[in-house]
PDB file of C-alpha atoms in Angstrom:
ATOM      1  CA  LYS X   1      89.968  77.388  78.804  1.00 81.00           C
ATOM      2  CA  GLN X   2      93.560  77.363  79.165  1.00 86.00           C
ATOM      3  CA  GLU X   3      95.402  74.300  79.582  1.00 91.00           C
ATOM      4  CA  VAL X   4      99.242  73.742  80.147  1.00 94.00           C
ATOM      5  CA  THR X   5     101.288  70.046  79.874  1.00 95.00           C
ATOM      6  CA  GLN X   6     105.022  70.131  81.419  1.00 96.00           C
ATOM      7  CA  ILE X   7     106.912  67.530  79.093  1.00 94.00           C
ATOM      8  CA  PRO X   8     108.590  65.219  81.103  1.00 94.00           C
ATOM      9  CA  ALA X   9     106.336  63.975  84.055  1.00 94.00           C
ATOM     10  CA  ALA X  10     109.543  63.052  85.465  1.00 96.00           C
ATOM     11  CA  LEU X  11     113.480  63.682  84.688  1.00 96.00           C
ATOM     12  CA  SER X  12     116.519  61.497  85.978  1.00 97.00           C
ATOM     13  CA  VAL X  13     119.835  63.039  85.127  1.00 96.00           C
ATOM     14  CA  PRO X  14     123.498  63.004  86.235  1.00 97.00           C
ATOM     15  CA  GLU X  15     124.976  65.968  87.833  1.00 97.00           C
ATOM     16  CA  GLY X  16     126.961  68.474  85.451  1.00 97.00           C
ATOM     17  CA  GLU X  17     124.081  67.959  82.058  1.00 97.00           C
ATOM     18  CA  ASN X  18     122.277  70.258  80.807  1.00 97.00           C
ATOM     19  CA  LEU X  19     118.765  70.299  80.358  1.00 95.00           C
ATOM     20  CA  VAL X  20     115.294  71.057  79.481  1.00 97.00           C
ATOM     21  CA  LEU X  21     112.084  71.131  80.348  1.00 97.00           C
ATOM     22  CA  ASN X  22     109.485  72.155  78.457  1.00 97.00           C
ATOM     23  CA  CYS X  23     105.852  73.247  79.318  1.00 97.00           C
ATOM     24  CA  SER X  24     102.933  74.136  75.968  1.00 97.00           C
ATOM     25  CA  PHE X  25      99.924  75.471  76.672  1.00 95.00           C
ATOM     26  CA  THR X  26      96.636  76.152  74.883  1.00 93.00           C
ATOM     27  CA  ASP X  27      95.802  79.928  74.939  1.00 89.00           C
ATOM     28  CA  SER X  28      98.129  82.642  73.555  1.00 88.00           C
ATOM     29  CA  ALA X  29      96.035  85.083  75.525  1.00 86.00           C
ATOM     30  CA  ILE X  30      98.524  84.962  78.334  1.00 88.00           C
ATOM     31  CA  TYR X  31      99.854  88.320  80.744  1.00 86.00           C
ATOM     32  CA  ASN X  32     102.991  86.529  82.252  1.00 89.00           C
ATOM     33  CA  LEU X  33     104.471  82.941  82.544  1.00 93.00           C
ATOM     34  CA  GLN X  34     106.561  81.846  85.633  1.00 94.00           C
ATOM     35  CA  TRP X  35     108.084  79.043  86.567  1.00 97.00           C
ATOM     36  CA  PHE X  36     108.305  78.019  89.984  1.00 96.00           C
ATOM     37  CA  ARG X  37     110.257  75.473  91.803  1.00 96.00           C
ATOM     38  CA  GLN X  38     108.432  73.238  94.483  1.00 94.00           C
ATOM     39  CA  ASP X  39     110.363  71.252  97.182  1.00 93.00           C
ATOM     40  CA  PRO X  40     108.888  68.114  99.028  1.00 89.00           C
ATOM     41  CA  GLY X  41     106.533  69.859 101.157  1.00 85.00           C
ATOM     42  CA  LYS X  42     107.337  73.291 101.143  1.00 88.00           C
ATOM     43  CA  GLY X  43     105.773  76.315  98.781  1.00 89.00           C
ATOM     44  CA  LEU X  44     106.352  77.901  95.511  1.00 92.00           C
ATOM     45  CA  THR X  45     109.542  79.220  94.783  1.00 92.00           C
ATOM     46  CA  SER X  46     109.467  81.639  91.814  1.00 92.00           C
ATOM     47  CA  LEU X  47     112.596  81.005  89.704  1.00 96.00           C
ATOM     48  CA  LEU X  48     111.512  83.384  86.798  1.00 95.00           C
ATOM     49  CA  LEU X  49     109.109  85.393  85.110  1.00 93.00           C
ATOM     50  CA  ILE X  50     108.372  86.126  81.362  1.00 94.00           C
ATOM     51  CA  GLN X  51     105.753  88.859  80.453  1.00 90.00           C
ATOM     52  CA  SER X  52     104.032  88.460  77.531  1.00 90.00           C
ATOM     53  CA  SER X  53     105.708  90.676  75.443  1.00 91.00           C
ATOM     54  CA  GLN X  54     109.699  89.226  76.291  1.00 94.00           C
ATOM     55  CA  ARG X  55     110.864  86.085  74.836  1.00 96.00           C
ATOM     56  CA  GLU X  56     113.269  85.352  77.419  1.00 96.00           C
ATOM     57  CA  GLN X  57     114.529  85.712  81.023  1.00 96.00           C
ATOM     58  CA  THR X  58     117.770  84.445  82.453  1.00 97.00           C
ATOM     59  CA  SER X  59     119.195  84.172  86.122  1.00 95.00           C
ATOM     60  CA  GLY X  60     122.082  82.107  87.181  1.00 97.00           C
ATOM     61  CA  ARG X  61     121.783  79.012  85.540  1.00 97.00           C
ATOM     62  CA  LEU X  62     118.698  78.821  84.377  1.00 98.00           C
ATOM     63  CA  ASN X  63     117.136  80.113  80.989  1.00 98.00           C
ATOM     64  CA  ALA X  64     113.109  80.471  80.239  1.00 97.00           C
ATOM     65  CA  SER X  65     111.892  81.192  76.869  1.00 97.00           C
ATOM     66  CA  LEU X  66     108.345  82.042  75.730  1.00 97.00           C
ATOM     67  CA  ASP X  67     106.625  81.778  72.464  1.00 96.00           C
ATOM     68  CA  LYS X  68     103.972  82.622  72.534  1.00 93.00           C
ATOM     69  CA  SER X  69     103.252  82.041  68.908  1.00 92.00           C
ATOM     70  CA  SER X  70     103.512  78.289  69.250  1.00 95.00           C
ATOM     71  CA  GLY X  71     102.044  77.500  72.834  1.00 95.00           C
ATOM     72  CA  ARG X  72     105.575  76.552  73.936  1.00 97.00           C
ATOM     73  CA  SER X  73     108.302  77.468  76.773  1.00 98.00           C
ATOM     74  CA  THR X  74     111.034  75.536  78.117  1.00 98.00           C
ATOM     75  CA  LEU X  75     113.145  75.736  81.208  1.00 98.00           C
ATOM     76  CA  TYR X  76     116.874  75.418  80.570  1.00 98.00           C
ATOM     77  CA  ILE X  77     118.929  74.253  83.617  1.00 98.00           C
ATOM     78  CA  ALA X  78     123.127  74.589  82.961  1.00 98.00           C
ATOM     79  CA  ALA X  79     125.375  72.262  84.549  1.00 97.00           C
ATOM     80  CA  SER X  80     122.481  70.770  87.152  1.00 97.00           C
ATOM     81  CA  GLN X  81     123.554  69.619  90.416  1.00 97.00           C
ATOM     82  CA  PRO X  82     121.915  67.679  93.150  1.00 97.00           C
ATOM     83  CA  GLY X  83     120.890  70.957  94.470  1.00 96.00           C
ATOM     84  CA  ASP X  84     118.264  71.137  91.336  1.00 97.00           C
ATOM     85  CA  SER X  85     116.099  68.511  92.257  1.00 97.00           C
ATOM     86  CA  ALA X  86     112.876  69.368  93.006  1.00 97.00           C
ATOM     87  CA  THR X  87     109.458  69.988  90.898  1.00 96.00           C
ATOM     88  CA  TYR X  88     109.573  72.461  88.430  1.00 97.00           C
ATOM     89  CA  LEU X  89     105.794  74.047  87.730  1.00 96.00           C
ATOM     90  CA  CYS X  90     105.030  75.914  84.736  1.00 97.00           C
ATOM     91  CA  VAL X  91     102.328  78.583  85.462  1.00 94.00           C
ATOM     92  CA  ILE X  92     100.317  80.763  83.196  1.00 92.00           C
ATOM     93  CA  CYS X  93      98.652  84.021  84.113  1.00 87.00           C
ATOM     94  CA  ALA X  94      95.750  84.727  81.833  1.00 81.00           C
ATOM     95  CA  VAL X  95      94.984  88.346  80.610  1.00 72.00           C
ATOM     96  CA  ILE X  96      93.906  90.062  84.016  1.00 61.00           C
ATOM     97  CA  VAL X  97      89.908  90.709  82.758  1.00 53.00           C
ATOM     98  CA  VAL X  98      88.798  91.198  86.532  1.00 48.00           C
ATOM     99  CA  SER X  99      90.629  92.570  89.876  1.00 49.00           C
ATOM    100  CA  TYR X 100      93.177  89.050  89.575  1.00 67.00           C
ATOM    101  CA  GLY X 101      95.307  87.643  87.315  1.00 67.00           C
ATOM    102  CA  LYS X 102      93.971  83.609  87.371  1.00 76.00           C
ATOM    103  CA  LEU X 103      96.527  81.079  87.181  1.00 87.00           C
ATOM    104  CA  THR X 104      96.834  77.671  85.721  1.00 90.00           C
ATOM    105  CA  PHE X 105      99.352  75.091  87.158  1.00 93.00           C
ATOM    106  CA  GLY X 106     101.121  72.277  84.828  1.00 94.00           C
ATOM    107  CA  GLN X 107     101.370  69.142  86.844  1.00 93.00           C
ATOM    108  CA  GLY X 108     104.693  69.658  86.807  1.00 95.00           C
ATOM    109  CA  THR X 109     107.977  67.839  85.843  1.00 97.00           C
ATOM    110  CA  ILE X 110     109.872  66.071  89.042  1.00 96.00           C
ATOM    111  CA  LEU X 111     114.009  66.514  88.344  1.00 97.00           C
ATOM    112  CA  THR X 112     116.314  64.183  90.008  1.00 97.00           C
ATOM    113  CA  VAL X 113     120.265  64.767  89.368  1.00 97.00           C
ATOM    114  CA  HIS X 114     122.085  62.608  91.293  1.00 96.00           C
ATOM    115  CA  PRO X 115     125.781  62.696  91.788  1.00 93.00           C
TER     116      PRO X 115
ATOM    117  CA  ASP T   1     113.582  88.386 104.203  1.00 68.00           C
ATOM    118  CA  ALA T   2     110.534  86.421 104.750  1.00 67.00           C
ATOM    119  CA  MET T   3     108.341  88.005 102.768  1.00 91.00           C
ATOM    120  CA  VAL T   4     104.693  86.047 102.805  1.00 95.00           C
ATOM    121  CA  ILE T   5     104.773  83.914 105.752  1.00 95.00           C
ATOM    122  CA  GLN T   6     102.583  80.781 107.560  1.00 96.00           C
ATOM    123  CA  ASN T   7     101.562  79.987 110.550  1.00 92.00           C
ATOM    124  CA  PRO T   8     101.858  77.395 111.413  1.00 93.00           C
ATOM    125  CA  ARG T   9     103.834  75.486 109.209  1.00 94.00           C
ATOM    126  CA  TYR T  10     102.108  72.428 110.625  1.00 95.00           C
ATOM    127  CA  GLN T  11      98.887  71.893 111.564  1.00 96.00           C
ATOM    128  CA  VAL T  12      97.453  68.740 113.140  1.00 96.00           C
ATOM    129  CA  THR T  13      93.115  68.526 113.759  1.00 95.00           C
ATOM    130  CA  GLN T  14      90.597  66.155 114.900  1.00 96.00           C
ATOM    131  CA  PHE T  15      87.679  65.280 112.258  1.00 96.00           C
ATOM    132  CA  GLY T  16      85.110  67.984 112.832  1.00 96.00           C
ATOM    133  CA  LYS T  17      87.216  70.409 114.998  1.00 97.00           C
ATOM    134  CA  PRO T  18      87.731  74.039 113.472  1.00 96.00           C
ATOM    135  CA  VAL T  19      91.035  75.347 112.623  1.00 97.00           C
ATOM    136  CA  THR T  20      92.251  78.452 111.223  1.00 97.00           C
ATOM    137  CA  LEU T  21      95.570  78.967 109.052  1.00 97.00           C
ATOM    138  CA  SER T  22      97.236  82.090 109.351  1.00 97.00           C
ATOM    139  CA  CYS T  23      99.332  83.893 106.526  1.00 97.00           C
ATOM    140  CA  SER T  24     100.713  87.627 106.827  1.00 97.00           C
ATOM    141  CA  GLN T  25     102.929  89.427 104.477  1.00 97.00           C
ATOM    142  CA  THR T  26     105.660  92.467 104.544  1.00 94.00           C
ATOM    143  CA  LEU T  27     105.255  93.165 101.130  1.00 92.00           C
ATOM    144  CA  ASN T  28     101.984  95.193 101.349  1.00 92.00           C
ATOM    145  CA  HIS T  29     100.412  93.796  98.110  1.00 92.00           C
ATOM    146  CA  ASN T  30      96.160  94.439  97.593  1.00 90.00           C
ATOM    147  CA  VAL T  31      96.184  90.596  96.575  1.00 91.00           C
ATOM    148  CA  MET T  32      96.023  87.859  98.594  1.00 94.00           C
ATOM    149  CA  TYR T  33      95.063  83.902  97.311  1.00 94.00           C
ATOM    150  CA  TRP T  34      94.312  80.641  99.735  1.00 96.00           C
ATOM    151  CA  TYR T  35      95.540  77.654  97.625  1.00 95.00           C
ATOM    152  CA  GLN T  36      95.094  74.066  98.521  1.00 96.00           C
ATOM    153  CA  GLN T  37      97.293  71.456  97.571  1.00 94.00           C
ATOM    154  CA  LYS T  38      96.885  67.886  97.629  1.00 93.00           C
ATOM    155  CA  SER T  39      99.865  65.194  97.003  1.00 88.00           C
ATOM    156  CA  SER T  40     101.169  65.285  93.359  1.00 84.00           C
ATOM    157  CA  GLN T  41      98.491  68.134  92.589  1.00 89.00           C
ATOM    158  CA  ALA T  42      98.708  71.060  90.654  1.00 89.00           C
ATOM    159  CA  PRO T  43      97.592  74.148  93.509  1.00 91.00           C
ATOM    160  CA  LYS T  44      94.126  74.908  92.818  1.00 92.00           C
ATOM    161  CA  LEU T  45      92.726  77.941  93.831  1.00 92.00           C
ATOM    162  CA  LEU T  46      89.827  78.338  96.511  1.00 94.00           C
ATOM    163  CA  PHE T  47      89.420  81.923  96.842  1.00 91.00           C
ATOM    164  CA  HIS T  48      91.296  85.488  96.762  1.00 92.00           C
ATOM    165  CA  TYR T  49      90.801  88.694  98.267  1.00 92.00           C
ATOM    166  CA  TYR T  50      91.193  91.827  96.214  1.00 90.00           C
ATOM    167  CA  ASP T  51      91.990  94.330  99.058  1.00 90.00           C
ATOM    168  CA  LYS T  52      88.621  93.761 100.892  1.00 92.00           C
ATOM    169  CA  ASP T  53      86.315  92.063  98.022  1.00 90.00           C
ATOM    170  CA  PHE T  54      86.076  88.577  98.596  1.00 92.00           C
ATOM    171  CA  ASN T  55      86.289  86.302  95.259  1.00 90.00           C
ATOM    172  CA  ASN T  56      85.046  82.122  96.023  1.00 90.00           C
ATOM    173  CA  GLU T  57      85.716  79.903  92.993  1.00 89.00           C
ATOM    174  CA  ALA T  58      82.869  78.298  92.151  1.00 87.00           C
ATOM    175  CA  ASP T  59      83.574  74.845  93.527  1.00 90.00           C
ATOM    176  CA  THR T  60      85.185  75.683  96.936  1.00 94.00           C
ATOM    177  CA  PRO T  61      83.254  74.110  99.366  1.00 94.00           C
ATOM    178  CA  ASP T  62      81.120  76.057 102.295  1.00 94.00           C
ATOM    179  CA  ASN T  63      83.118  74.873 104.681  1.00 95.00           C
ATOM    180  CA  PHE T  64      86.227  77.120 103.923  1.00 97.00           C
ATOM    181  CA  GLN T  65      85.808  80.540 104.429  1.00 96.00           C
ATOM    182  CA  SER T  66      88.498  83.232 104.987  1.00 96.00           C
ATOM    183  CA  ARG T  67      88.727  86.915 106.587  1.00 96.00           C
ATOM    184  CA  ARG T  68      91.271  89.586 105.930  1.00 97.00           C
ATOM    185  CA  PRO T  69      91.524  92.295 108.423  1.00 96.00           C
ATOM    186  CA  ASN T  70      93.609  94.370 107.151  1.00 95.00           C
ATOM    187  CA  THR T  71      96.257  94.389 103.875  1.00 94.00           C
ATOM    188  CA  SER T  72      99.026  92.129 105.624  1.00 96.00           C
ATOM    189  CA  PHE T  73      96.820  89.947 107.193  1.00 97.00           C
ATOM    190  CA  CYS T  74      94.785  86.731 106.083  1.00 97.00           C
ATOM    191  CA  PHE T  75      92.985  83.629 107.217  1.00 97.00           C
ATOM    192  CA  LEU T  76      91.780  80.438 106.575  1.00 97.00           C
ATOM    193  CA  ASP T  77      88.923  78.737 108.500  1.00 97.00           C
ATOM    194  CA  ILE T  78      88.067  75.317 108.519  1.00 97.00           C
ATOM    195  CA  ARG T  79      84.679  75.100 109.809  1.00 96.00           C
ATOM    196  CA  SER T  80      84.500  71.259 109.841  1.00 96.00           C
ATOM    197  CA  PRO T  81      87.811  69.400 108.448  1.00 97.00           C
ATOM    198  CA  GLY T  82      87.207  66.023 106.621  1.00 96.00           C
ATOM    199  CA  LEU T  83      89.512  63.667 105.788  1.00 95.00           C
ATOM    200  CA  GLY T  84      89.493  65.114 102.403  1.00 95.00           C
ATOM    201  CA  ASP T  85      90.355  68.421 103.830  1.00 97.00           C
ATOM    202  CA  ALA T  86      94.184  67.023 104.085  1.00 97.00           C
ATOM    203  CA  ALA T  87      96.356  68.769 102.195  1.00 96.00           C
ATOM    204  CA  MET T  88      99.143  71.753 101.932  1.00 96.00           C
ATOM    205  CA  TYR T  89      97.613  75.243 102.342  1.00 97.00           C
ATOM    206  CA  LEU T  90      99.762  77.574 100.332  1.00 96.00           C
ATOM    207  CA  CYS T  91      99.124  81.967 100.605  1.00 96.00           C
ATOM    208  CA  ALA T  92     100.164  83.987  97.732  1.00 94.00           C
ATOM    209  CA  THR T  93     100.231  87.317  97.485  1.00 93.00           C
ATOM    210  CA  LEU T  94     100.311  90.033  94.198  1.00 89.00           C
ATOM    211  CA  GLN T  95     100.352  93.770  93.289  1.00 84.00           C
ATOM    212  CA  ARG T  96      98.096  94.213  90.457  1.00 77.00           C
ATOM    213  CA  GLY T  97     100.136  95.945  87.689  1.00 73.00           C
ATOM    214  CA  SER T  98     103.179  94.830  86.124  1.00 65.00           C
ATOM    215  CA  PRO T  99     104.935  92.410  86.382  1.00 72.00           C
ATOM    216  CA  ASN T 100     101.748  90.527  88.097  1.00 76.00           C
ATOM    217  CA  GLU T 101     104.358  88.199  90.251  1.00 83.00           C
ATOM    218  CA  GLN T 102     102.633  85.859  92.801  1.00 87.00           C
ATOM    219  CA  PHE T 103     104.469  85.401  95.924  1.00 91.00           C
ATOM    220  CA  PHE T 104     103.654  82.447  97.243  1.00 93.00           C
ATOM    221  CA  GLY T 105     104.490  81.556 101.275  1.00 94.00           C
ATOM    222  CA  PRO T 106     105.955  78.129 102.964  1.00 93.00           C
ATOM    223  CA  GLY T 107     102.804  76.850 103.526  1.00 95.00           C
ATOM    224  CA  THR T 108     100.870  74.882 106.377  1.00 96.00           C
ATOM    225  CA  ARG T 109     100.754  71.346 105.986  1.00 96.00           C
ATOM    226  CA  LEU T 110      97.226  70.312 107.222  1.00 97.00           C
ATOM    227  CA  THR T 111      96.790  66.564 109.161  1.00 96.00           C
ATOM    228  CA  VAL T 112      93.105  65.533 109.525  1.00 97.00           C
ATOM    229  CA  LEU T 113      92.630  63.034 111.960  1.00 95.00           C
TER     230      LEU T 113
END
């Protein structure tokens, strides 16, 4: 059974800092890995998706890496801003064996960026 | 442009009074999902449709039903809401095939009085 762990559970940083959110998973047979952002009381916004065959993806100030062999992914946020404050979820899509992709969610990292 | 739309965004119902939540998509994806998310927890998959094929998760209560009348729409029916059903309900879509990316709607916050 796939398990996804995110460390730290919460992080508070001053504006402008570069930061790293960590995600580990127990089963390397993944199809893809997504990082989502969730604002309080809102839905999930996809930030980056890394396919199983890829090592990293970048979008603006965000960079996500994937190391299947060690079961790890990191989300790097450069020059953090107060608007980055949210919960960040690491989500694994298992290898497709039936008609859909089963998602396994981490518990999230609550990020607070203070001015 | 909104791709996965959920209505209403906030729903208040009474204990035991049936309620229906709506999801629509403009992506023409063949898979649609319903998730339940309670406070400070990860989303929990209730069921999904692959085209017209309905797939229920083993631990989804019978109180929860779903309908997908066409590709664009999917409904979540809660026949007799209990206090424990108060949660955020998230709809998501996916088109099978690479990259198999799920797109989530903004959610419906359900309150049960």
